mmCIF file of C-alpha atoms in Angstrom:
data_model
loop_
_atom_site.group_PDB
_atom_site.id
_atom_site.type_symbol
_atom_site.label_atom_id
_atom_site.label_comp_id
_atom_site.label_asym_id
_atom_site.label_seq_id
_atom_site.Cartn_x
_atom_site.Cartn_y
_atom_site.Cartn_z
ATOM 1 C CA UNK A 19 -70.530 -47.231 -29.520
ATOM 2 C CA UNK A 20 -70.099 -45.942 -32.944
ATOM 3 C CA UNK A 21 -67.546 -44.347 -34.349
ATOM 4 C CA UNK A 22 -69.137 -40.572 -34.502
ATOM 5 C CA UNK A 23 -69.491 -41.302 -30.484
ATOM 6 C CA UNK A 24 -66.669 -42.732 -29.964
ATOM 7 C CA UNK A 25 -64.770 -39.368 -32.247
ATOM 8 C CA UNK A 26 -66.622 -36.890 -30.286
ATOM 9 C CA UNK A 27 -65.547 -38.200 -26.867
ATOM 10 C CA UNK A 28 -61.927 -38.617 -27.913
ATOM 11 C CA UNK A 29 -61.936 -34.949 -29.043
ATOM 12 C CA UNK A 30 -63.545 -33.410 -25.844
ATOM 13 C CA UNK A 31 -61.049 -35.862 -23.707
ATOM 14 C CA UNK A 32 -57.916 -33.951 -26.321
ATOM 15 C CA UNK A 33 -59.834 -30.470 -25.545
ATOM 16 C CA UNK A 34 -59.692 -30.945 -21.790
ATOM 17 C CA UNK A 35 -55.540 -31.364 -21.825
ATOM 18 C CA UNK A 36 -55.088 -28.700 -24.213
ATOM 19 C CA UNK A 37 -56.804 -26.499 -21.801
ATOM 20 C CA UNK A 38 -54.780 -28.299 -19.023
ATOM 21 C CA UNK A 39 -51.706 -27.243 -20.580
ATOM 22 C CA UNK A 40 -52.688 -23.916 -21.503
ATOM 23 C CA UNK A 41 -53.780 -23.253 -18.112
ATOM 24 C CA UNK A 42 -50.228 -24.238 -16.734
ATOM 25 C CA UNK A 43 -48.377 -22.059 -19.415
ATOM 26 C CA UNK A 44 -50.564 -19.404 -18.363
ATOM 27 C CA UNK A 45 -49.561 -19.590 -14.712
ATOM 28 C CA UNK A 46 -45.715 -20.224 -15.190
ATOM 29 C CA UNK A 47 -45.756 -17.734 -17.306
ATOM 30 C CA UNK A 48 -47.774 -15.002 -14.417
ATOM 31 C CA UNK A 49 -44.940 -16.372 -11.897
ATOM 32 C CA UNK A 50 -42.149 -15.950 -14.163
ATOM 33 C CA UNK A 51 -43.234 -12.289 -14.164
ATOM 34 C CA UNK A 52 -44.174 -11.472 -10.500
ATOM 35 C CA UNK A 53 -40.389 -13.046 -9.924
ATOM 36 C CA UNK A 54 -38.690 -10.586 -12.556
ATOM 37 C CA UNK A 55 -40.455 -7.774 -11.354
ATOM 38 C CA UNK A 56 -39.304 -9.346 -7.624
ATOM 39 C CA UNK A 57 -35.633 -9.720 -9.157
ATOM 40 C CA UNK A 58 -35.773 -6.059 -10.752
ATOM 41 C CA UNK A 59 -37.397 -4.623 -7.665
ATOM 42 C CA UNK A 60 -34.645 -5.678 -5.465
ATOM 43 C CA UNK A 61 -31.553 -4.301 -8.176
ATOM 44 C CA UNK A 62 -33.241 -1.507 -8.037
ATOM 45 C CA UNK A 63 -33.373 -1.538 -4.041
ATOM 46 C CA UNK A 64 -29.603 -2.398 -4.195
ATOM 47 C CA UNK A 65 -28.409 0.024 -6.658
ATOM 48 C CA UNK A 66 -30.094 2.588 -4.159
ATOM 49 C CA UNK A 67 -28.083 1.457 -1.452
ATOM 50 C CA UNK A 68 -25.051 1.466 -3.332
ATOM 51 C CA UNK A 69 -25.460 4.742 -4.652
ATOM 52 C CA UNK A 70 -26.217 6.040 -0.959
ATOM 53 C CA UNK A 71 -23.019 4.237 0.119
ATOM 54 C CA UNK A 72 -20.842 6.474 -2.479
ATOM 55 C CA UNK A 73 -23.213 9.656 -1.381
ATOM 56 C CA UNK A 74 -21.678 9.451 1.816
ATOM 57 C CA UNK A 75 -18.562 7.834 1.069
ATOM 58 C CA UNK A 76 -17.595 10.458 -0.999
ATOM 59 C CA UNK A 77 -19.637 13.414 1.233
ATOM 60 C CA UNK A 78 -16.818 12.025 4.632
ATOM 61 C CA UNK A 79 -13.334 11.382 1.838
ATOM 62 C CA UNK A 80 -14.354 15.389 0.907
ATOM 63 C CA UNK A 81 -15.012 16.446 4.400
ATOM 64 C CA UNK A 82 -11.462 15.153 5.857
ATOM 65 C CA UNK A 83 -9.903 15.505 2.782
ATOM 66 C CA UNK A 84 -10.400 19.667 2.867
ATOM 67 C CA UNK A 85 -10.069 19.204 6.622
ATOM 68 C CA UNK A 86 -6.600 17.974 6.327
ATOM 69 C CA UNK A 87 -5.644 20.448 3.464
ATOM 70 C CA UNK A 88 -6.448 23.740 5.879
ATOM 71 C CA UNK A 89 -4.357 21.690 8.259
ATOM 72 C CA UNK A 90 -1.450 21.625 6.383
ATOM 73 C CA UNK A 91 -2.307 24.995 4.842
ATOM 74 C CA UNK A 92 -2.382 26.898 8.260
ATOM 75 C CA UNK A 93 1.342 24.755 9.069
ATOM 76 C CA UNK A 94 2.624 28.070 6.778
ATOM 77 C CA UNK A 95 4.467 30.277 9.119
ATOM 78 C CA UNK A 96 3.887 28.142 12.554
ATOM 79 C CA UNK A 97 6.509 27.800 14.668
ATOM 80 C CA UNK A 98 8.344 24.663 14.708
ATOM 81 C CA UNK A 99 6.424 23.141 17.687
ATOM 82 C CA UNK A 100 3.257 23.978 16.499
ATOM 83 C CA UNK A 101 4.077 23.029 13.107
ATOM 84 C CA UNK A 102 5.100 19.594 14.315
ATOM 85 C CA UNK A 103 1.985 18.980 16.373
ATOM 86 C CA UNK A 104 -0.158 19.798 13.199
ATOM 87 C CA UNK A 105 1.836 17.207 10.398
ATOM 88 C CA UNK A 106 1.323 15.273 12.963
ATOM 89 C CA UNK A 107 -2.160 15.507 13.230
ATOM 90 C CA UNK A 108 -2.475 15.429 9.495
ATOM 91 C CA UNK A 109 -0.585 11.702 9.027
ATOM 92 C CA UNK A 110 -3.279 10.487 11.467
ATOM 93 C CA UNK A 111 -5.797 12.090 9.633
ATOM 94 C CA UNK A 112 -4.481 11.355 6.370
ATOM 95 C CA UNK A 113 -3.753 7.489 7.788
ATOM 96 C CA UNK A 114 -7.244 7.071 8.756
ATOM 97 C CA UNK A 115 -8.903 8.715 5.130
ATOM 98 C CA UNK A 116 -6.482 5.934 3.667
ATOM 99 C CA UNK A 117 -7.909 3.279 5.693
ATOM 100 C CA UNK A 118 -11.543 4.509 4.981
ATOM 101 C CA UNK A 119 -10.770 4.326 1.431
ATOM 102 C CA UNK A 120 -9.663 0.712 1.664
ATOM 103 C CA UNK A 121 -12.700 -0.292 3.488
ATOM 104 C CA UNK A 122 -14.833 1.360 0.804
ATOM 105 C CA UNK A 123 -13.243 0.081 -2.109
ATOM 106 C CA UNK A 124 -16.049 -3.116 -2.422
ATOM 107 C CA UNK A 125 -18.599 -0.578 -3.519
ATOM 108 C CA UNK A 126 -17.201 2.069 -5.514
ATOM 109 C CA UNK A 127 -17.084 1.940 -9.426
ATOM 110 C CA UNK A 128 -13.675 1.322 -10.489
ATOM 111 C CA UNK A 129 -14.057 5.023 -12.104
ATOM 112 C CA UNK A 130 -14.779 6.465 -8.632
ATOM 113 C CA UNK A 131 -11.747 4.327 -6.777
ATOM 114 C CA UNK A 132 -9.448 5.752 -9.185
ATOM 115 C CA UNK A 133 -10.575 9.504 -8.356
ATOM 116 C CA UNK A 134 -10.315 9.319 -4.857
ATOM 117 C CA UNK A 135 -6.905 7.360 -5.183
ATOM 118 C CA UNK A 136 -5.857 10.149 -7.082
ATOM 119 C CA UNK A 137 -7.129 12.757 -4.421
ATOM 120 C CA UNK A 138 -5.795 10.431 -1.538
ATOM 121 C CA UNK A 139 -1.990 10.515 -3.302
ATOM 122 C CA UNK A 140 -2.437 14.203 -4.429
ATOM 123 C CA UNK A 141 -2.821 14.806 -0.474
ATOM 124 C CA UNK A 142 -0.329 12.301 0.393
ATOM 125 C CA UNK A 143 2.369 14.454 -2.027
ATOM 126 C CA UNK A 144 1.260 17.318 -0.215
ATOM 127 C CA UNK A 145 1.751 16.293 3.296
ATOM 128 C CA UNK A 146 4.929 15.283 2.239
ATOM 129 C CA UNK A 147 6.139 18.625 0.567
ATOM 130 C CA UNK A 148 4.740 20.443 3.715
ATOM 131 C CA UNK A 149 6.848 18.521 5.947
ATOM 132 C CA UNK A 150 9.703 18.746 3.895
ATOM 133 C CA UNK A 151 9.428 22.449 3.371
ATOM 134 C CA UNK A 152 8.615 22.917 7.221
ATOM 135 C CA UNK A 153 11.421 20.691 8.803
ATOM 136 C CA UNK A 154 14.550 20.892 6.725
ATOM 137 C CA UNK A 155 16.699 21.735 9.296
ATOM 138 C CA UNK A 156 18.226 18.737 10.954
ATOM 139 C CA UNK A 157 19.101 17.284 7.710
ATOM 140 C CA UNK A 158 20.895 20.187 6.214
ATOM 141 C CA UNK A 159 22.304 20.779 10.325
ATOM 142 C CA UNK A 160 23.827 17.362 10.511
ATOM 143 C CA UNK A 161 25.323 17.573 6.462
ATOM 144 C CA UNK A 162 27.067 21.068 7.403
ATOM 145 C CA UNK A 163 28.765 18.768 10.621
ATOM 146 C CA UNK A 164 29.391 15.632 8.491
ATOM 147 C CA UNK A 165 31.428 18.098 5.742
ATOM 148 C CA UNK A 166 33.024 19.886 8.854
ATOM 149 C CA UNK A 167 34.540 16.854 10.390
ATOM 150 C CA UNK A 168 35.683 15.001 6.954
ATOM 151 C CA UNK A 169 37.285 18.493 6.265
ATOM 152 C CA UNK A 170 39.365 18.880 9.784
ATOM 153 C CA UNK A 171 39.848 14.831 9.558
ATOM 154 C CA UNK A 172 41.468 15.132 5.783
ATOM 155 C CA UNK A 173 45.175 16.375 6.306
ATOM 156 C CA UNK A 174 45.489 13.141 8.173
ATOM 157 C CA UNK A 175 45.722 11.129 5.209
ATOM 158 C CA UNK A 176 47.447 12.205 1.736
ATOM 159 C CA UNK A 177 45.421 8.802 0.276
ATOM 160 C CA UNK A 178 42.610 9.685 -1.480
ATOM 161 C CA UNK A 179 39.781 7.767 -0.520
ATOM 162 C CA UNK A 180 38.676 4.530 -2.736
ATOM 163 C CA UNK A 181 35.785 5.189 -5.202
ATOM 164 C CA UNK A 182 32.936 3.117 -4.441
ATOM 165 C CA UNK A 183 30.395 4.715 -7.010
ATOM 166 C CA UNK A 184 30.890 1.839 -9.084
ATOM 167 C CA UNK A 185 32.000 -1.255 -7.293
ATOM 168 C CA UNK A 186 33.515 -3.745 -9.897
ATOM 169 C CA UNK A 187 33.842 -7.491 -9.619
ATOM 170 C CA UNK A 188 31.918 -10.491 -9.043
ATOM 171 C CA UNK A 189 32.978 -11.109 -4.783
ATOM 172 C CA UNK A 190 31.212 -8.886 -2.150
ATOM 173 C CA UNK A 191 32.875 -6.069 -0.277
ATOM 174 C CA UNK A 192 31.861 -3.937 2.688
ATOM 175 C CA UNK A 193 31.170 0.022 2.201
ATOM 176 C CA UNK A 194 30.906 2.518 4.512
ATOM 177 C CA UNK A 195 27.426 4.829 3.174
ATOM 178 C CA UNK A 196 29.047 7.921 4.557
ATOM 179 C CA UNK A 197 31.359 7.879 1.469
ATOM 180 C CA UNK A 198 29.093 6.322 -1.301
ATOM 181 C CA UNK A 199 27.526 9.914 -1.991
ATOM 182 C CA UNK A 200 26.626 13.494 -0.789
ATOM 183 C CA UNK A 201 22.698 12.329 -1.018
ATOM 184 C CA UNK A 202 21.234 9.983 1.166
ATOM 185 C CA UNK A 203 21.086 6.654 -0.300
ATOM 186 C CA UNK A 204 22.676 4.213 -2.176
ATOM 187 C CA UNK A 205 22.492 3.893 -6.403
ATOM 188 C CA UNK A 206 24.258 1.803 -9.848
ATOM 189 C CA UNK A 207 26.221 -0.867 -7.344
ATOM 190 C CA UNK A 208 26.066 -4.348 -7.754
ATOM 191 C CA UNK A 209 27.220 -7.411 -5.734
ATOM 192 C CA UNK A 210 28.702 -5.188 -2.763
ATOM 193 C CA UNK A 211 27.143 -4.837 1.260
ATOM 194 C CA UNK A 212 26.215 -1.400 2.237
ATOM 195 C CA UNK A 213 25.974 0.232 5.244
ATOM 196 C CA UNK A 214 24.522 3.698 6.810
ATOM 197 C CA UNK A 215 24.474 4.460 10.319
ATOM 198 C CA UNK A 216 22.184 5.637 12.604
ATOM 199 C CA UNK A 217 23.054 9.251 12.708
ATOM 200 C CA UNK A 218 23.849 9.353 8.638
ATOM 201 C CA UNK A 219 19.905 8.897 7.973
ATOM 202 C CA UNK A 220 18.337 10.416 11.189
ATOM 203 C CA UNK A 221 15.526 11.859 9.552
ATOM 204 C CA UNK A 222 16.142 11.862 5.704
ATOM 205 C CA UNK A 223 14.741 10.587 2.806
ATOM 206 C CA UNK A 224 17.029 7.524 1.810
ATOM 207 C CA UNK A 225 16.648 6.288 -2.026
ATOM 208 C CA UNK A 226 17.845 3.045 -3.103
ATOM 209 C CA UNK A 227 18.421 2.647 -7.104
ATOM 210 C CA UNK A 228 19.628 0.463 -9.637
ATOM 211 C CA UNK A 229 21.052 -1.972 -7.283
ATOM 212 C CA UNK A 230 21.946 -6.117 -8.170
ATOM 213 C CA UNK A 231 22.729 -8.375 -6.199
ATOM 214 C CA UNK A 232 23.568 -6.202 -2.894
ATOM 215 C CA UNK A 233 22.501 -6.903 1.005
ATOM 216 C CA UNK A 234 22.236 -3.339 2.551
ATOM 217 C CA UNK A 235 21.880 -2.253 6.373
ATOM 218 C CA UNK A 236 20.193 0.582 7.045
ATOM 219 C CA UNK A 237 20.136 1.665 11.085
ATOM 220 C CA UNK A 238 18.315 4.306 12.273
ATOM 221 C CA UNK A 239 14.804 6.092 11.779
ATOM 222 C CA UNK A 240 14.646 7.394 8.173
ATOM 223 C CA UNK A 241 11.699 10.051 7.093
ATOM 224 C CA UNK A 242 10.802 8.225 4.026
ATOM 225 C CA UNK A 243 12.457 5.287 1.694
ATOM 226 C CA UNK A 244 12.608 4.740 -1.735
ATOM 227 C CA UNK A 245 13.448 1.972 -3.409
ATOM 228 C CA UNK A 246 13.884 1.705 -7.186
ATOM 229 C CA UNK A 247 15.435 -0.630 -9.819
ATOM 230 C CA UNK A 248 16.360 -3.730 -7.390
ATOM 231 C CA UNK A 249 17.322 -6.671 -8.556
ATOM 232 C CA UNK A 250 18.312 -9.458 -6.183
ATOM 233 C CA UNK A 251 19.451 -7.592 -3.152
ATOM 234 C CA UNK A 252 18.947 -7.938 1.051
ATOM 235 C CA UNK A 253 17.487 -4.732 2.172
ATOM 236 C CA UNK A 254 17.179 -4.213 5.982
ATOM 237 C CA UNK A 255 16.035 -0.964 7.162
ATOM 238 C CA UNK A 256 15.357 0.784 10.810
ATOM 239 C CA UNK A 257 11.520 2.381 11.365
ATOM 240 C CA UNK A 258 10.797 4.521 8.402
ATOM 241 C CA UNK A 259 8.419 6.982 10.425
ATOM 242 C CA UNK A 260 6.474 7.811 7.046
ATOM 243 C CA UNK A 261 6.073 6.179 3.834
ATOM 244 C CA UNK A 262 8.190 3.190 2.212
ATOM 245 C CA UNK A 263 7.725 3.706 -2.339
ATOM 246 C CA UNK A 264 8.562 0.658 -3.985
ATOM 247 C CA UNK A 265 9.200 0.191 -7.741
ATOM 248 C CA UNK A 266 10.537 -1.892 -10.521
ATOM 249 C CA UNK A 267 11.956 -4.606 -7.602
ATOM 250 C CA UNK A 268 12.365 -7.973 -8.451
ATOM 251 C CA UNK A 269 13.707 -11.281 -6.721
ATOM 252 C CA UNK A 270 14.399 -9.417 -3.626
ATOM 253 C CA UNK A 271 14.119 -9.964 0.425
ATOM 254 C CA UNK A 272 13.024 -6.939 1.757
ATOM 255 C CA UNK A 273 12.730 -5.763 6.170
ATOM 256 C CA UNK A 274 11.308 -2.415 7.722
ATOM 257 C CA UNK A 275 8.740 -0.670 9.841
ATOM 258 C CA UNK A 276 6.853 2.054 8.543
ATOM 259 C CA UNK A 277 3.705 3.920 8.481
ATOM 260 C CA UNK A 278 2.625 3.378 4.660
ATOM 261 C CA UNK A 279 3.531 0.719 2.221
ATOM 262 C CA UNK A 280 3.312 1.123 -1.492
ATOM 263 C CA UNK A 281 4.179 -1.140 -4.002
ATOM 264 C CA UNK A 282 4.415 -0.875 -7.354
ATOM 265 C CA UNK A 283 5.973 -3.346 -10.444
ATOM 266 C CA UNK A 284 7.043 -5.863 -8.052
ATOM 267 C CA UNK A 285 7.578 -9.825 -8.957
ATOM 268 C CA UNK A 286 8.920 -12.499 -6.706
ATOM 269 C CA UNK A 287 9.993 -10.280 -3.479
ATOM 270 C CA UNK A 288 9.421 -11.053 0.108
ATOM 271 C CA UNK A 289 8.512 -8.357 2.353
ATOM 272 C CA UNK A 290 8.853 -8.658 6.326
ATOM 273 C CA UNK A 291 7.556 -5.940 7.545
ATOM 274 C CA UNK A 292 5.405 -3.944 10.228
ATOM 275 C CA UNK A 293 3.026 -1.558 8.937
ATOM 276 C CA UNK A 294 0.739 0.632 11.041
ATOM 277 C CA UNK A 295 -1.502 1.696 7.870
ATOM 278 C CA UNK A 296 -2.954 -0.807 5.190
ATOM 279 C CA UNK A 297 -0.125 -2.049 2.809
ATOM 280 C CA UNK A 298 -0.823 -1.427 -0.927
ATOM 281 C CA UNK A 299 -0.264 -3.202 -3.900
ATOM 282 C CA UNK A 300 -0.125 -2.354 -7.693
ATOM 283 C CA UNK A 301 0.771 -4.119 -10.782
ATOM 284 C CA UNK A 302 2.657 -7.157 -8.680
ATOM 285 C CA UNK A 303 2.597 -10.500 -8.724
ATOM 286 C CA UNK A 304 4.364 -13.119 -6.558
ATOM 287 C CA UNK A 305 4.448 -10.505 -3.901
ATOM 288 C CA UNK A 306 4.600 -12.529 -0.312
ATOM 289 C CA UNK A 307 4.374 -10.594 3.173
ATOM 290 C CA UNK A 308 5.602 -11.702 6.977
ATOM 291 C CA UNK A 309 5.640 -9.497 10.139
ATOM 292 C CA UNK A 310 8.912 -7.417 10.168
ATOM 293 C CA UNK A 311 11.681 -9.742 12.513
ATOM 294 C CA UNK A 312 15.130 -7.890 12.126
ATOM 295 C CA UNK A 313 16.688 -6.985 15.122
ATOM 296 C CA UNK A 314 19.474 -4.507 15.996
ATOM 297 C CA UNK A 315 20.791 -3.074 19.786
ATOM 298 C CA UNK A 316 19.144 0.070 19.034
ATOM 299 C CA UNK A 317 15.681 -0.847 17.334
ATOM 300 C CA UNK A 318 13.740 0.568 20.382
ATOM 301 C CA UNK A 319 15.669 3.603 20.161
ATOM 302 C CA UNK A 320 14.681 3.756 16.773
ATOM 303 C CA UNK A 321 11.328 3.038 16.961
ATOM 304 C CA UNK A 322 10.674 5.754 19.528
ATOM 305 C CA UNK A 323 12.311 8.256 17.192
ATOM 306 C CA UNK A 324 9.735 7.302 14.661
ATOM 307 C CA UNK A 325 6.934 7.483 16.337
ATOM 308 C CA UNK A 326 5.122 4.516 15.157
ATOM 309 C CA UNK A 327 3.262 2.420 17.248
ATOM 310 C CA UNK A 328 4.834 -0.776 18.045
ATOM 311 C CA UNK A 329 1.608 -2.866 19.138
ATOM 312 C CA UNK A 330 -0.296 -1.978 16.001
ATOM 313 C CA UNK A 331 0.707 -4.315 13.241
ATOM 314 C CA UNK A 332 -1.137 -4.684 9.745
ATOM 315 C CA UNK A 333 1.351 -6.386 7.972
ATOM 316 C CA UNK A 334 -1.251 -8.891 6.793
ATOM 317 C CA UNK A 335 -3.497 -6.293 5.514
ATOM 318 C CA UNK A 336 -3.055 -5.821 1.849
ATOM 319 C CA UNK A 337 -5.044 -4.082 -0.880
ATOM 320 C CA UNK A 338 -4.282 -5.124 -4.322
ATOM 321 C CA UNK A 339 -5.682 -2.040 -6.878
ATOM 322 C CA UNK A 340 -5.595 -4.329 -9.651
ATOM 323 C CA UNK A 341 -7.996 -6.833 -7.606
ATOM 324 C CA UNK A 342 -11.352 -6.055 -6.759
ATOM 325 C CA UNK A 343 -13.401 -9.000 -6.779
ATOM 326 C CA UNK A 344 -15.047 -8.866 -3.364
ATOM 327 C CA UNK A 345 -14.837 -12.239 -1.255
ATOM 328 C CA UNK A 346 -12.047 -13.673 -3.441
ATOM 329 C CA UNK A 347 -8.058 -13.497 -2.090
ATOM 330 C CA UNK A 348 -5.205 -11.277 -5.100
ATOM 331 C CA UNK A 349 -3.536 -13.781 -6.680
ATOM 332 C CA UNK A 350 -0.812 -11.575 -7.015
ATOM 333 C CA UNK A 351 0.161 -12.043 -3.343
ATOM 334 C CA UNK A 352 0.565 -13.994 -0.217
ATOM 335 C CA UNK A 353 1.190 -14.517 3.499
ATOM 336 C CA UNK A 354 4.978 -16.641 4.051
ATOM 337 C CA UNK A 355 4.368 -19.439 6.210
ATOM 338 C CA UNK A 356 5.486 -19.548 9.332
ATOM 339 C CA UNK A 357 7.956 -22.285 8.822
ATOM 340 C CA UNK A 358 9.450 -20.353 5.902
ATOM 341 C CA UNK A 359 9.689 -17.168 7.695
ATOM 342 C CA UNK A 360 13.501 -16.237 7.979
ATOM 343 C CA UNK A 361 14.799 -15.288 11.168
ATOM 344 C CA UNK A 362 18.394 -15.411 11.501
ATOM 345 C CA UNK A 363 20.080 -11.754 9.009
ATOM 346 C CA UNK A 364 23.047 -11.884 9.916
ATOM 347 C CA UNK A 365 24.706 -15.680 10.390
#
């Protein structure tokens, strides 16, 4: 063969891959394509779904949420029966929105979680203020008897009685709440144990602040419980039949029943407790949870004066608003293991 022959056949041989290749480009390309327009096709699919999610997320949280409000608007002027039956109705009400809003917070926008949070507390402040408006009376009933009896009980003694407002010293003493102060609660003491009875807090707000190294009993069914400023303490408390606000607590071991947890600025605190909503968390970390075990002789009682339920238990049930990634645990808390779980408050 010569070598014009032998030129032309390599080149046609050369032309035939080229084309090859070409050819393959050509079609990787084409799929590449059909699968981005696949790819886009289903975003577009999903962002529909999501955005019909929030339609009627946001259509029901609006629905109950004005549903509750002319609840608690038409309490004005009720009787106290009727009045009761109807804040009643709105705590289940406003329970449930709470819960829906948990279950929904996967697919909202972080922009629309913090407006219906916002809407959610706003009603939460109200039901609260309604109540408190509405059913003052056996708090301010029970204060008028307290005053009474230290008044007729006071010739008895010509001591004054000891100052506990500011315990001093590093040992631990025992104080009787029904002298600490005229408001409910407990605040600036450090290394001391503290006491209310059952009948002291029957129904009132209790607040807990700026307390160190304390351990605290409180018997009895509380409305709500604040706690604020703890550092290091032991806080047992009887069923709070609302809401328990925690904030700015730190190294703590904390017990009670309630309706509503929420948690906010809290490091390296254990919580046993039984909760009949979702618990909430908020810039924490090192937050650890166990079903509430502290026992008293009159916890039934109690518990029946609260009104919670005592077979429905979410204490395991927490949503962390600073963690949103969907399928992955909070860091910033975590169940106590059973073997770690404490049992035994008062050796």
């Amino acid at each position: 063969m010569d070598a014009t022959a032998e030129i032309n056949q390599e080149n046609g041989f050369t032309g035939e891959i080229g084309a090859s290749k070409i050819q393959e480009r050509l079609q990787k390309r084409h799929q590449e394509r059909i699968e981005d327009a696949e790819r886009k096709k289903e975003a577009k699919a999903s962002q529909a779904v999501e955005e019909e999610k929030g339609d009627y997320f946001f259509s029901t949280f609006n629905r109950e949420r004005e549903s509750i409000e002319e609840l608690l608007s038409s309490c004005s002027g009720a009787d106290r029966v009727v009045l009761t039956q109807r804040l009643e109705e709105a705590t289940v009400k406003t329970n449930q929105l709470q819960k829906f809003l948990s279950d929904s917070t996967l697919f909202l926008k972080p922009y629309d979680l913090r407006q219906a949070q916002a809407a959610l507390q706003k009603l939460q402040n109200s039901l609260a203020e309604t109540r408190e408006e509405g059913l003052p009376k056996k708090k301010f009933a029970f204060r008028a008897r307290t005053k009474a009896k230290d008044k007729a009980s006071a010739p008895a003694s010509d001591t004054p009685p000891p100052d506990v407002g500011t315990p001093a010293g590093s040992g631990s003493s025992e104080v009787d709440g029904s002298t600490a102060s005229e408001k409910c609660g407990f605040s600036n003491m450090n290394n001391v144990c503290l006491t209310k009875k059952a009948e002291e807090i029957l129904k009132q707000d209790v607040l807990l602040t700026h307390l160190t190294n304390c351990k605290i009993r409180l018997f009895g069914s509380p409305s709500t419980l604040h706690l604020k400023h703890i550092d290091s303490c032991e806080i047992l408390c009887g069923p709070v039949s609302s809401s328990v606000f925690i904030d700015q607590c730190k190294n703590s071991t904390l017990a009670f029943p309630c309706q509503q947890l929420r948690t906010h600025n809290t490091t390296d605190t254990q919580v046993y407790v039984h909760v009949t909503s979702r618990a909430i968390i908020e810039d924490c970390r090192g937050v650890s949870f166990a079903p509430f075990s502290w026992s008293y002789p009159t916890l039934e009682e109690d518990f029946a004066v609260s009104g919670l339920d005592q077979n429905l238990n979410n204490w395991s049930e927490v949503d962390d608003f600073n963690w949103l990634a969907a399928g992955t645990p909070s860091p910033n808390w975590t169940v106590i293991p059973e073997a770690d779980r404490k049992t035994n408050w008062d050796p």
